[in-house]
Amino acid sequence: GAVVSQHPSWVICKSGTSVKIECRSLDFQATTMFWYRQFPKQSLMLMATSNEGSKATYEQGVEKDKFLINHASLTLSTLTVTSAHPEDSSFYICSARPREDMNTEAFFGQGTRLTVV
Amino acid sequence: AQKITQTQPGMFVQEKEAVTLDCTYDTSDPSYGLFWYKQPSSGEMIFLIYQGSYDQQNATEGRYSLNFQKARKSANLVISASQLGDSAMYFCAMREGPGNQFYFGTGTSLTVIP
């Protein structure tokens, strides 16, 4: 099946610094990628929809200046958590869908566990 | 309103028995897709099964089947012959809308007892 690679798997950073998370589709092109946030024992909350070559669409309540999304190519989207604070600590997971078929399931990356100290 | 509702926070099943995980959904879009994903403790999301809103028959994938009742807006997952490795969180999800976003339920934690 299709593979989506997310990097890094985990990261610890100091409060006030920025962290970049990469999401790559390895064997297909993805015009659309999705970024989710998941707190322990809770569901995935959609943060934003990342569209190749255009601005991301953010869900209500998500600060676009804090969570910068760049989808520069058909195989790469990045999420940058700017000026991270301890409350940003969470599990972030991306997903992508093959360009050719919009009715397939979304393929997920392995997730990134962010801890801000 | 919640788009996806999973009312069972936790479920237990004896090994080799069948178990049903409940999911109801809410949409006014005639075209939508319903998905089930498994999330083990490692965190990755593993796709299990898909049901399209226009599909006439219930989807099946190996030991997984989806009991799709469109009028009731329910899409329950049935796992037959449970195995210890089935212990995980299970999420029901719906794809809808012009952006085809996925919306997830709150999940059900399944524990398979030896």
XYZ file of C-alpha atoms in Angstrom:
231
model
C 0.000 0.000 0.000
C 0.896 3.652 -0.191
C 3.458 4.923 2.274
C 3.530 8.215 4.089
C 6.656 9.008 6.045
C 6.669 11.491 8.893
C 9.807 12.859 10.480
C 10.854 13.109 13.226
C 9.050 10.430 15.214
C 9.637 12.307 18.407
C 11.193 15.596 19.387
C 11.899 17.436 22.598
C 12.422 21.168 22.384
C 12.805 24.118 24.680
C 9.991 26.544 25.224
C 10.165 29.424 22.762
C 11.880 27.523 19.978
C 10.344 26.360 16.700
C 9.987 22.793 15.517
C 9.455 21.571 11.954
C 7.708 18.296 11.177
C 7.874 16.786 7.708
C 5.296 14.637 5.990
C 6.284 12.888 2.770
C 4.322 10.675 0.438
C 6.907 8.159 -0.722
C 5.237 6.407 -3.630
C 2.455 8.684 -4.766
C 1.728 12.332 -5.389
C -0.576 14.102 -2.974
C -2.210 17.398 -3.818
C -3.794 17.378 -0.388
C -2.341 16.490 2.974
C -3.975 16.789 6.360
C -2.487 17.629 9.726
C -3.997 16.327 12.955
C -3.297 16.734 16.612
C -4.045 14.036 19.148
C -3.990 14.383 22.923
C -3.517 11.247 25.061
C -6.493 8.912 24.909
C -8.385 11.310 22.678
C -9.361 11.436 19.058
C -7.549 13.008 16.147
C -8.460 16.634 15.709
C -8.064 18.033 12.235
C -5.876 21.120 12.393
C -5.548 22.067 8.754
C -5.748 20.929 5.177
C -2.553 21.479 3.247
C -2.911 22.112 -0.482
C 0.039 21.930 -2.850
C 0.937 25.324 -4.205
C -1.601 27.267 -2.195
C -2.347 28.361 1.342
C -3.453 25.847 3.908
C -7.014 25.833 5.164
C -7.113 25.918 8.941
C -9.879 24.573 11.142
C -11.636 26.946 13.476
C -9.628 27.681 16.575
C -6.258 26.719 15.101
C -3.764 29.595 15.042
C -2.289 29.782 11.563
C 0.563 31.993 12.718
C 1.533 29.437 15.314
C 1.178 26.339 13.154
C 2.781 27.194 9.833
C 2.050 24.794 7.012
C 3.934 24.657 3.750
C 3.075 22.261 0.915
C 5.786 23.096 -1.551
C 5.644 19.950 -3.659
C 3.329 17.069 -4.449
C 5.200 14.830 -2.030
C 6.071 17.068 0.899
C 4.159 19.087 3.464
C 5.713 20.610 6.565
C 4.199 21.767 9.828
C 6.223 24.243 11.862
C 5.218 24.861 15.451
C 6.512 28.356 16.130
C 7.508 29.631 19.560
C 6.503 26.349 21.100
C 5.097 26.225 24.618
C 4.438 23.275 26.929
C 0.754 23.290 25.987
C 1.789 22.516 22.397
C 3.092 19.159 23.572
C 1.045 16.575 21.726
C 1.053 13.853 19.089
C 0.942 15.326 15.596
C 0.047 13.114 12.679
C -0.278 13.789 8.977
C -2.168 12.010 6.277
C -2.166 12.107 2.501
C -4.331 10.836 -0.294
C -3.149 9.731 -3.740
C -3.727 12.408 -6.294
C -5.414 10.168 -8.817
C -8.137 8.781 -6.628
C -9.968 11.034 -4.225
C -12.100 8.196 -2.890
C -9.361 6.122 -1.329
C -8.547 6.067 2.321
C -6.057 8.515 3.700
C -2.639 7.092 4.439
C -1.113 8.206 7.680
C 2.385 8.978 8.748
C 3.799 7.385 11.859
C 3.143 10.508 13.899
C 5.426 12.869 15.779
C 5.405 13.085 19.528
C 6.339 16.642 20.491
C 7.367 17.491 24.025
C 8.060 21.110 24.891
C 10.009 21.642 28.093
C -23.037 18.529 16.367
C -20.630 15.624 16.342
C -20.122 14.198 12.890
C -18.953 10.838 14.202
C -20.082 9.285 17.479
C -18.519 6.277 19.111
C -20.367 5.541 22.338
C -18.120 2.787 23.672
C -14.974 4.203 25.283
C -13.759 0.717 26.134
C -14.640 -2.822 25.148
C -13.431 -6.245 26.239
C -13.698 -9.425 24.211
C -12.564 -12.966 24.772
C -9.972 -14.268 22.350
C -11.557 -16.008 19.324
C -14.909 -14.338 19.948
C -16.508 -11.704 17.726
C -16.963 -8.096 18.792
C -18.936 -5.169 17.409
C -17.715 -1.597 17.737
C -20.420 0.996 17.286
C -20.288 4.096 15.119
C -22.968 6.557 14.116
C -22.495 9.515 11.844
C -24.183 12.729 10.883
C -24.046 14.290 7.447
C -26.326 15.927 4.927
C -23.930 15.222 2.077
C -25.289 12.396 -0.131
C -21.756 11.368 -1.044
C -19.507 10.326 1.796
C -17.165 7.587 2.844
C -16.881 5.750 6.116
C -13.628 4.292 7.383
C -12.307 2.358 10.311
C -8.756 2.708 11.521
C -6.820 0.853 14.179
C -4.288 2.691 16.312
C -1.977 0.513 18.406
C 0.012 1.981 21.274
C 2.815 2.885 18.869
C 0.559 5.557 17.399
C 0.361 4.769 13.710
C -3.049 4.700 12.086
C -3.775 1.460 10.272
C -6.558 1.432 7.700
C -8.990 -1.456 8.174
C -12.066 -1.062 6.006
C -14.013 1.391 3.838
C -17.703 1.806 2.978
C -18.935 4.257 0.379
C -22.316 5.878 0.828
C -23.554 4.438 -2.453
C -22.276 0.933 -1.841
C -25.137 -1.534 -1.744
C -23.299 -4.284 0.057
C -21.540 -4.238 3.395
C -17.781 -4.050 3.100
C -15.652 -6.958 4.254
C -11.879 -7.287 4.626
C -10.728 -10.565 6.088
C -11.855 -10.697 9.715
C -13.299 -7.191 9.501
C -16.763 -6.399 8.260
C -18.743 -3.204 8.323
C -22.433 -3.340 9.213
C -23.695 -0.366 7.201
C -27.221 0.780 8.005
C -27.712 3.925 5.971
C -31.149 4.847 7.250
C -29.889 4.659 10.818
C -26.636 6.367 9.875
C -24.612 3.682 11.529
C -21.440 1.942 10.425
C -20.492 -0.622 13.023
C -17.265 -2.587 12.761
C -17.426 -6.301 13.393
C -14.208 -8.129 14.190
C -14.548 -11.892 14.024
C -12.295 -14.403 15.760
C -10.557 -11.789 17.903
C -6.824 -12.107 18.390
C -4.598 -10.702 21.120
C -3.022 -8.423 18.538
C -6.379 -6.763 17.968
C -6.030 -4.909 21.270
C -5.807 -1.246 20.270
C -7.803 1.937 19.819
C -10.300 1.847 16.985
C -11.474 4.989 15.261
C -14.440 5.435 12.986
C -14.027 8.226 10.451
C -16.063 9.919 7.769
C -14.924 11.683 4.638
C -17.235 14.337 3.283
C -17.401 17.846 1.991
C -15.754 19.639 -0.918
C -12.358 19.262 0.676
C -12.918 15.604 1.464
C -11.765 16.108 5.022
C -11.712 13.212 7.418
C -13.564 13.518 10.691
C -12.834 11.066 13.462
C -14.858 9.719 16.336
C -13.545 9.635 19.884
C -12.413 6.059 19.548
C -13.025 2.753 21.284
C -10.305 1.006 23.235
C -10.543 -2.725 22.581
C -8.892 -5.232 24.866
C -8.753 -8.866 23.861
C -8.603 -11.192 26.840
C -6.754 -14.508 26.534
